[in-house]
Amino acid sequence: MKILRVLSLLMDYPTQELLDARPALEEVVAGASLPADSKQALQDFIARKFSGDLLQWQEEYDGLFERGRSLSLLLFEHVHGESRDRGQAMVDLMNQYKQAGLEISVNELPDYIPLYLDFLSTQGEENARLGLQEVAHILALLACRLEQRSSDYAAVFHGLIKLSEMNLDLADLRAQIAEEKPDNTAKELDKVWEEEMVNFMDNAQSSCGSTNRPSEGQRRDQHIPLNTDLLTASPAN
């Protein structure tokens, strides 16, 4: 499903290389198996982001996805948090990638959503849909939180939900998060840093190992290489 590759790229850190690929991205969106309103929302997203200033877009991206945990693009952070179960989930997903013949860089975390989407895009339409359904509740949560912040990135996540063909009650989810406090303020970020320092020291003393949570710099470095050749390799989906 080439549309999954496109959504993966749109969700990753914006670069000049991505901007240069605009025609190919728009072509795939236009031919995707999505409702007309979803395709229009994605086309509008591309038009706004790609026509603006790249540095401003990058600053917006940092503010959304690299400050606080509520909009983390790491799947297991929304499931396991900092628990030890997250490590085993990472191993299981890595094994799934290897069984499919996908090798990833040591600098990449397997639950990084753009990487997961890139993987699903190579697995055939049915397997891709099943893979999206497994994480649809996380995608829906992120979509609703992005709506709450009036971010047009919500269109990317709503597109993924449509592709999953899951019937989710987004109204109920919106009601559940209505009273959430923002976690991207300086006060909340300091609190997270303090918690992570305590966890780090505890783990170091007990030799329990890392929780696999990346630093801000690491997360920015783990971008999927842009390969637009694959967007024109087979009929659009």
PDB file of C-alpha atoms in Angstrom:
ATOM      1  CA  MET A   1       0.000   0.000   0.000  1.00  0.00           C
ATOM      2  CA  LYS A   2       1.846   3.047  -1.243  1.00  0.00           C
ATOM      3  CA  ILE A   3      -0.482   5.366   0.670  1.00  0.00           C
ATOM      4  CA  LEU A   4       0.979   3.963   3.919  1.00  0.00           C
ATOM      5  CA  ARG A   5       4.460   4.884   2.749  1.00  0.00           C
ATOM      6  CA  VAL A   6       3.255   8.411   2.003  1.00  0.00           C
ATOM      7  CA  LEU A   7       1.573   8.775   5.405  1.00  0.00           C
ATOM      8  CA  SER A   8       4.757   7.458   7.002  1.00  0.00           C
ATOM      9  CA  LEU A   9       6.772  10.182   5.289  1.00  0.00           C
ATOM     10  CA  LEU A  10       4.267  12.908   6.172  1.00  0.00           C
ATOM     11  CA  MET A  11       4.440  11.841   9.823  1.00  0.00           C
ATOM     12  CA  ASP A  12       8.234  11.813   9.921  1.00  0.00           C
ATOM     13  CA  TYR A  13      10.430  14.850  10.582  1.00  0.00           C
ATOM     14  CA  PRO A  14      10.022  17.322   7.667  1.00  0.00           C
ATOM     15  CA  THR A  15      13.043  17.852   5.415  1.00  0.00           C
ATOM     16  CA  GLN A  16      13.834  19.566   2.130  1.00  0.00           C
ATOM     17  CA  GLU A  17      14.001  16.143   0.515  1.00  0.00           C
ATOM     18  CA  LEU A  18      10.390  15.587   1.527  1.00  0.00           C
ATOM     19  CA  LEU A  19       9.359  18.947   0.070  1.00  0.00           C
ATOM     20  CA  ASP A  20      10.992  18.022  -3.233  1.00  0.00           C
ATOM     21  CA  ALA A  21       8.877  14.862  -3.404  1.00  0.00           C
ATOM     22  CA  ARG A  22       5.571  16.751  -3.317  1.00  0.00           C
ATOM     23  CA  PRO A  23       4.309  15.744  -6.810  1.00  0.00           C
ATOM     24  CA  ALA A  24       4.846  12.041  -6.123  1.00  0.00           C
ATOM     25  CA  LEU A  25       3.145  12.261  -2.734  1.00  0.00           C
ATOM     26  CA  GLU A  26       0.127  14.101  -4.124  1.00  0.00           C
ATOM     27  CA  GLU A  27      -0.224  11.546  -6.918  1.00  0.00           C
ATOM     28  CA  VAL A  28      -0.373   8.647  -4.461  1.00  0.00           C
ATOM     29  CA  VAL A  29      -2.910  10.434  -2.245  1.00  0.00           C
ATOM     30  CA  ALA A  30      -5.108  11.169  -5.265  1.00  0.00           C
ATOM     31  CA  GLY A  31      -5.176   7.486  -6.209  1.00  0.00           C
ATOM     32  CA  ALA A  32      -5.547   6.070  -2.704  1.00  0.00           C
ATOM     33  CA  SER A  33      -8.449   3.896  -1.599  1.00  0.00           C
ATOM     34  CA  LEU A  34      -9.760   6.507   0.813  1.00  0.00           C
ATOM     35  CA  PRO A  35     -13.037   8.432   1.089  1.00  0.00           C
ATOM     36  CA  ALA A  36     -13.059  11.682  -0.864  1.00  0.00           C
ATOM     37  CA  ASP A  37     -13.104  13.815   2.293  1.00  0.00           C
ATOM     38  CA  SER A  38     -10.057  12.000   3.706  1.00  0.00           C
ATOM     39  CA  LYS A  39      -8.113  12.479   0.473  1.00  0.00           C
ATOM     40  CA  GLN A  40      -9.057  16.140   0.404  1.00  0.00           C
ATOM     41  CA  ALA A  41      -7.913  16.600   4.008  1.00  0.00           C
ATOM     42  CA  LEU A  42      -4.547  15.031   3.146  1.00  0.00           C
ATOM     43  CA  GLN A  43      -4.191  17.138   0.010  1.00  0.00           C
ATOM     44  CA  ASP A  44      -4.957  20.243   2.072  1.00  0.00           C
ATOM     45  CA  PHE A  45      -2.361  19.169   4.643  1.00  0.00           C
ATOM     46  CA  ILE A  46       0.277  18.807   1.934  1.00  0.00           C
ATOM     47  CA  ALA A  47      -0.662  22.139   0.348  1.00  0.00           C
ATOM     48  CA  ARG A  48      -0.341  24.025   3.641  1.00  0.00           C
ATOM     49  CA  LYS A  49       2.818  22.388   4.938  1.00  0.00           C
ATOM     50  CA  PHE A  50       4.722  22.235   1.667  1.00  0.00           C
ATOM     51  CA  SER A  51       3.926  25.837   0.766  1.00  0.00           C
ATOM     52  CA  GLY A  52       5.138  27.266   4.061  1.00  0.00           C
ATOM     53  CA  ASP A  53       8.546  27.807   5.617  1.00  0.00           C
ATOM     54  CA  LEU A  54      10.411  24.563   6.324  1.00  0.00           C
ATOM     55  CA  LEU A  55      12.005  25.819   9.542  1.00  0.00           C
ATOM     56  CA  GLN A  56       8.621  26.825  10.919  1.00  0.00           C
ATOM     57  CA  TRP A  57       7.244  23.410  10.037  1.00  0.00           C
ATOM     58  CA  GLN A  58      10.158  21.743  11.815  1.00  0.00           C
ATOM     59  CA  GLU A  59       9.578  23.899  14.897  1.00  0.00           C
ATOM     60  CA  GLU A  60       5.908  22.950  14.867  1.00  0.00           C
ATOM     61  CA  TYR A  61       6.849  19.283  14.572  1.00  0.00           C
ATOM     62  CA  ASP A  62       9.241  19.519  17.528  1.00  0.00           C
ATOM     63  CA  GLY A  63       6.592  21.251  19.627  1.00  0.00           C
ATOM     64  CA  LEU A  64       3.996  18.572  18.904  1.00  0.00           C
ATOM     65  CA  PHE A  65       5.827  15.275  18.883  1.00  0.00           C
ATOM     66  CA  GLU A  66       9.035  15.844  20.818  1.00  0.00           C
ATOM     67  CA  ARG A  67       7.686  17.640  23.875  1.00  0.00           C
ATOM     68  CA  GLY A  68       5.768  15.520  26.324  1.00  0.00           C
ATOM     69  CA  ARG A  69       4.478  11.967  26.050  1.00  0.00           C
ATOM     70  CA  SER A  70       0.850  12.446  25.053  1.00  0.00           C
ATOM     71  CA  LEU A  71       1.724  12.810  21.349  1.00  0.00           C
ATOM     72  CA  SER A  72       4.711  10.483  21.316  1.00  0.00           C
ATOM     73  CA  LEU A  73       5.213   8.683  17.994  1.00  0.00           C
ATOM     74  CA  LEU A  74       6.435   5.601  19.859  1.00  0.00           C
ATOM     75  CA  LEU A  75       3.610   3.066  19.967  1.00  0.00           C
ATOM     76  CA  PHE A  76       4.598   1.241  23.120  1.00  0.00           C
ATOM     77  CA  GLU A  77       4.880   4.424  25.138  1.00  0.00           C
ATOM     78  CA  HIS A  78       1.084   4.596  24.952  1.00  0.00           C
ATOM     79  CA  VAL A  79       0.727   0.929  25.945  1.00  0.00           C
ATOM     80  CA  HIS A  80       3.531   0.110  28.364  1.00  0.00           C
ATOM     81  CA  GLY A  81       4.945   3.499  29.338  1.00  0.00           C
ATOM     82  CA  GLU A  82       8.263   2.955  31.104  1.00  0.00           C
ATOM     83  CA  SER A  83       7.430  -0.560  32.350  1.00  0.00           C
ATOM     84  CA  ARG A  84       9.698  -3.519  31.660  1.00  0.00           C
ATOM     85  CA  ASP A  85       7.000  -5.028  29.432  1.00  0.00           C
ATOM     86  CA  ARG A  86       7.985  -2.472  26.836  1.00  0.00           C
ATOM     87  CA  GLY A  87      11.358  -4.101  26.325  1.00  0.00           C
ATOM     88  CA  GLN A  88       9.814  -7.482  25.451  1.00  0.00           C
ATOM     89  CA  ALA A  89       7.308  -5.792  23.148  1.00  0.00           C
ATOM     90  CA  MET A  90      10.244  -4.165  21.349  1.00  0.00           C
ATOM     91  CA  VAL A  91      11.948  -7.526  20.920  1.00  0.00           C
ATOM     92  CA  ASP A  92       8.772  -9.130  19.581  1.00  0.00           C
ATOM     93  CA  LEU A  93       8.267  -6.359  17.035  1.00  0.00           C
ATOM     94  CA  MET A  94      11.913  -6.518  15.967  1.00  0.00           C
ATOM     95  CA  ASN A  95      11.494 -10.257  15.368  1.00  0.00           C
ATOM     96  CA  GLN A  96       8.403  -9.556  13.294  1.00  0.00           C
ATOM     97  CA  TYR A  97      10.413  -7.160  11.143  1.00  0.00           C
ATOM     98  CA  LYS A  98      13.239  -9.671  10.732  1.00  0.00           C
ATOM     99  CA  GLN A  99      10.855 -12.463   9.748  1.00  0.00           C
ATOM    100  CA  ALA A 100       9.547 -10.170   7.021  1.00  0.00           C
ATOM    101  CA  GLY A 101      13.092  -9.516   5.832  1.00  0.00           C
ATOM    102  CA  LEU A 102      13.275  -5.939   7.131  1.00  0.00           C
ATOM    103  CA  GLU A 103      16.514  -4.808   8.754  1.00  0.00           C
ATOM    104  CA  ILE A 104      16.458  -1.507  10.627  1.00  0.00           C
ATOM    105  CA  SER A 105      19.243   0.709  11.877  1.00  0.00           C
ATOM    106  CA  VAL A 106      20.460   0.306  15.435  1.00  0.00           C
ATOM    107  CA  ASN A 107      19.511   3.971  15.931  1.00  0.00           C
ATOM    108  CA  GLU A 108      15.841   3.271  15.191  1.00  0.00           C
ATOM    109  CA  LEU A 109      13.261   2.098  17.697  1.00  0.00           C
ATOM    110  CA  PRO A 110      10.928  -0.506  16.185  1.00  0.00           C
ATOM    111  CA  ASP A 111       7.764   1.068  17.601  1.00  0.00           C
ATOM    112  CA  TYR A 112       8.373   4.441  15.920  1.00  0.00           C
ATOM    113  CA  ILE A 113       5.088   4.870  14.057  1.00  0.00           C
ATOM    114  CA  PRO A 114       6.525   6.050  10.701  1.00  0.00           C
ATOM    115  CA  LEU A 115       8.810   2.986  10.695  1.00  0.00           C
ATOM    116  CA  TYR A 116       5.882   0.697  11.545  1.00  0.00           C
ATOM    117  CA  LEU A 117       3.844   2.198   8.684  1.00  0.00           C
ATOM    118  CA  ASP A 118       6.778   1.802   6.314  1.00  0.00           C
ATOM    119  CA  PHE A 119       6.913  -1.879   7.297  1.00  0.00           C
ATOM    120  CA  LEU A 120       3.166  -2.381   6.815  1.00  0.00           C
ATOM    121  CA  SER A 121       3.334  -0.794   3.366  1.00  0.00           C
ATOM    122  CA  THR A 122       5.399  -3.792   2.183  1.00  0.00           C
ATOM    123  CA  GLN A 123       3.161  -6.506   3.630  1.00  0.00           C
ATOM    124  CA  GLY A 124       0.228  -6.553   1.216  1.00  0.00           C
ATOM    125  CA  GLU A 125      -3.159  -4.899   1.587  1.00  0.00           C
ATOM    126  CA  GLU A 126      -4.775  -7.406   3.959  1.00  0.00           C
ATOM    127  CA  ASN A 127      -1.781  -7.694   6.293  1.00  0.00           C
ATOM    128  CA  ALA A 128      -1.384  -3.915   6.290  1.00  0.00           C
ATOM    129  CA  ARG A 129      -5.003  -3.477   7.291  1.00  0.00           C
ATOM    130  CA  LEU A 130      -4.642  -6.025  10.106  1.00  0.00           C
ATOM    131  CA  GLY A 131      -1.487  -4.278  11.287  1.00  0.00           C
ATOM    132  CA  LEU A 132      -3.305  -0.949  11.406  1.00  0.00           C
ATOM    133  CA  GLN A 133      -6.175  -2.507  13.322  1.00  0.00           C
ATOM    134  CA  GLU A 134      -3.765  -3.692  16.010  1.00  0.00           C
ATOM    135  CA  VAL A 135      -2.768  -0.086  16.756  1.00  0.00           C
ATOM    136  CA  ALA A 136      -5.971   1.704  15.703  1.00  0.00           C
ATOM    137  CA  HIS A 137      -6.848   2.660  19.282  1.00  0.00           C
ATOM    138  CA  ILE A 138      -3.475   4.432  19.630  1.00  0.00           C
ATOM    139  CA  LEU A 139      -3.881   6.187  16.276  1.00  0.00           C
ATOM    140  CA  ALA A 140      -7.361   7.329  17.326  1.00  0.00           C
ATOM    141  CA  LEU A 141      -6.053   8.672  20.637  1.00  0.00           C
ATOM    142  CA  LEU A 142      -3.356  10.655  18.846  1.00  0.00           C
ATOM    143  CA  ALA A 143      -5.854  11.946  16.274  1.00  0.00           C
ATOM    144  CA  CYS A 144      -8.151  13.250  19.002  1.00  0.00           C
ATOM    145  CA  ARG A 145      -5.307  14.845  20.939  1.00  0.00           C
ATOM    146  CA  LEU A 146      -4.120  16.564  17.755  1.00  0.00           C
ATOM    147  CA  GLU A 147      -7.656  17.854  17.169  1.00  0.00           C
ATOM    148  CA  GLN A 148      -7.583  19.184  20.715  1.00  0.00           C
ATOM    149  CA  ARG A 149      -4.479  21.196  19.802  1.00  0.00           C
ATOM    150  CA  SER A 150      -6.057  22.335  16.510  1.00  0.00           C
ATOM    151  CA  SER A 151      -3.283  20.596  14.552  1.00  0.00           C
ATOM    152  CA  ASP A 152      -3.831  19.626  10.933  1.00  0.00           C
ATOM    153  CA  TYR A 153      -1.649  16.554  11.581  1.00  0.00           C
ATOM    154  CA  ALA A 154      -4.921  14.994  12.742  1.00  0.00           C
ATOM    155  CA  ALA A 155      -5.741  14.452   9.057  1.00  0.00           C
ATOM    156  CA  VAL A 156      -2.825  12.020   8.711  1.00  0.00           C
ATOM    157  CA  PHE A 157      -4.020   9.915  11.647  1.00  0.00           C
ATOM    158  CA  HIS A 158      -7.648   9.999  10.523  1.00  0.00           C
ATOM    159  CA  GLY A 159      -6.470   8.724   7.148  1.00  0.00           C
ATOM    160  CA  LEU A 160      -4.818   5.760   8.877  1.00  0.00           C
ATOM    161  CA  ILE A 161      -7.975   5.020  10.842  1.00  0.00           C
ATOM    162  CA  LYS A 162      -9.967   4.974   7.599  1.00  0.00           C
ATOM    163  CA  LEU A 163      -7.465   2.559   6.062  1.00  0.00           C
ATOM    164  CA  SER A 164      -7.770   0.267   9.100  1.00  0.00           C
ATOM    165  CA  GLU A 165     -11.537  -0.002   8.492  1.00  0.00           C
ATOM    166  CA  MET A 166     -12.063  -0.025  12.254  1.00  0.00           C
ATOM    167  CA  ASN A 167     -15.323   1.365  13.627  1.00  0.00           C
ATOM    168  CA  LEU A 168     -14.136   3.476  16.548  1.00  0.00           C
ATOM    169  CA  ASP A 169     -16.186   5.748  18.801  1.00  0.00           C
ATOM    170  CA  LEU A 170     -14.138   8.919  18.463  1.00  0.00           C
ATOM    171  CA  ALA A 171     -16.809  11.016  20.180  1.00  0.00           C
ATOM    172  CA  ASP A 172     -16.411   8.959  23.344  1.00  0.00           C
ATOM    173  CA  LEU A 173     -12.637   9.209  23.102  1.00  0.00           C
ATOM    174  CA  ARG A 174     -12.804  12.983  22.671  1.00  0.00           C
ATOM    175  CA  ALA A 175     -14.928  13.174  25.814  1.00  0.00           C
ATOM    176  CA  GLN A 176     -12.436  11.042  27.747  1.00  0.00           C
ATOM    177  CA  ILE A 177      -9.474  13.297  26.952  1.00  0.00           C
ATOM    178  CA  ALA A 178     -11.360  16.593  27.292  1.00  0.00           C
ATOM    179  CA  GLU A 179      -9.982  17.184  30.787  1.00  0.00           C
ATOM    180  CA  GLU A 180      -6.415  16.091  30.100  1.00  0.00           C
ATOM    181  CA  LYS A 181      -3.798  18.553  31.244  1.00  0.00           C
ATOM    182  CA  PRO A 182      -1.151  19.560  28.678  1.00  0.00           C
ATOM    183  CA  ASP A 183       2.139  17.752  29.179  1.00  0.00           C
ATOM    184  CA  ASN A 184       4.240  19.983  26.914  1.00  0.00           C
ATOM    185  CA  THR A 185       4.625  22.863  29.373  1.00  0.00           C
ATOM    186  CA  ALA A 186       7.995  23.641  30.935  1.00  0.00           C
ATOM    187  CA  LYS A 187       6.736  22.458  34.328  1.00  0.00           C
ATOM    188  CA  GLU A 188       5.523  19.105  33.020  1.00  0.00           C
ATOM    189  CA  LEU A 189       8.660  18.551  30.938  1.00  0.00           C
ATOM    190  CA  ASP A 190      10.804  19.168  34.028  1.00  0.00           C
ATOM    191  CA  LYS A 191       8.716  16.619  35.915  1.00  0.00           C
ATOM    192  CA  VAL A 192       9.258  14.001  33.187  1.00  0.00           C
ATOM    193  CA  TRP A 193      12.999  14.714  33.197  1.00  0.00           C
ATOM    194  CA  GLU A 194      13.148  14.240  36.964  1.00  0.00           C
ATOM    195  CA  GLU A 195      11.221  10.955  36.727  1.00  0.00           C
ATOM    196  CA  GLU A 196      13.523   9.678  34.004  1.00  0.00           C
ATOM    197  CA  MET A 197      16.609  10.580  36.019  1.00  0.00           C
ATOM    198  CA  VAL A 198      15.247   8.600  38.980  1.00  0.00           C
ATOM    199  CA  ASN A 199      14.442   5.638  36.718  1.00  0.00           C
ATOM    200  CA  PHE A 200      17.892   5.821  35.148  1.00  0.00           C
ATOM    201  CA  MET A 201      19.642   5.776  38.509  1.00  0.00           C
ATOM    202  CA  ASP A 202      17.460   2.924  39.762  1.00  0.00           C
ATOM    203  CA  ASN A 203      18.149   0.896  36.650  1.00  0.00           C
ATOM    204  CA  ALA A 204      21.875   1.587  36.785  1.00  0.00           C
ATOM    205  CA  GLN A 205      22.070   0.472  40.397  1.00  0.00           C
ATOM    206  CA  SER A 206      19.997  -2.668  39.853  1.00  0.00           C
ATOM    207  CA  SER A 207      21.506  -3.483  36.401  1.00  0.00           C
ATOM    208  CA  CYS A 208      18.033  -3.797  34.963  1.00  0.00           C
ATOM    209  CA  GLY A 209      19.015  -2.116  31.672  1.00  0.00           C
ATOM    210  CA  SER A 210      17.494   0.676  29.659  1.00  0.00           C
ATOM    211  CA  THR A 211      13.787   1.361  29.158  1.00  0.00           C
ATOM    212  CA  ASN A 212      14.544   2.125  25.505  1.00  0.00           C
ATOM    213  CA  ARG A 213      13.127   5.621  25.683  1.00  0.00           C
ATOM    214  CA  PRO A 214      15.059   7.856  23.267  1.00  0.00           C
ATOM    215  CA  SER A 215      16.343  11.283  24.084  1.00  0.00           C
ATOM    216  CA  GLU A 216      15.046  14.265  22.142  1.00  0.00           C
ATOM    217  CA  GLY A 217      18.121  14.170  19.913  1.00  0.00           C
ATOM    218  CA  GLN A 218      17.837  10.456  19.256  1.00  0.00           C
ATOM    219  CA  ARG A 219      14.211  10.717  18.247  1.00  0.00           C
ATOM    220  CA  ARG A 220      15.006  13.417  15.721  1.00  0.00           C
ATOM    221  CA  ASP A 221      17.757  11.285  14.214  1.00  0.00           C
ATOM    222  CA  GLN A 222      15.674   8.187  13.568  1.00  0.00           C
ATOM    223  CA  HIS A 223      14.002   9.215  10.355  1.00  0.00           C
ATOM    224  CA  ILE A 224      13.110   6.737   7.662  1.00  0.00           C
ATOM    225  CA  PRO A 225      15.123   7.443   4.502  1.00  0.00           C
ATOM    226  CA  LEU A 226      12.950   9.017   1.837  1.00  0.00           C
ATOM    227  CA  ASN A 227      12.638   6.683  -1.152  1.00  0.00           C
ATOM    228  CA  THR A 228      10.169   8.064  -3.668  1.00  0.00           C
ATOM    229  CA  ASP A 229      11.170   5.442  -6.237  1.00  0.00           C
ATOM    230  CA  LEU A 230       9.006   2.970  -4.340  1.00  0.00           C
ATOM    231  CA  LEU A 231       6.003   5.263  -4.739  1.00  0.00           C
ATOM    232  CA  THR A 232       5.966   4.649  -8.469  1.00  0.00           C
ATOM    233  CA  ALA A 233       6.917   0.989  -8.419  1.00  0.00           C
ATOM    234  CA  SER A 234       3.394  -0.456  -8.442  1.00  0.00           C
ATOM    235  CA  PRO A 235      -0.259   0.652  -8.844  1.00  0.00           C
ATOM    236  CA  ALA A 236      -1.328   3.204  -6.248  1.00  0.00           C
ATOM    237  CA  ASN A 237      -3.231   2.055  -3.171  1.00  0.00           C
TER     238      ASN A 237
END
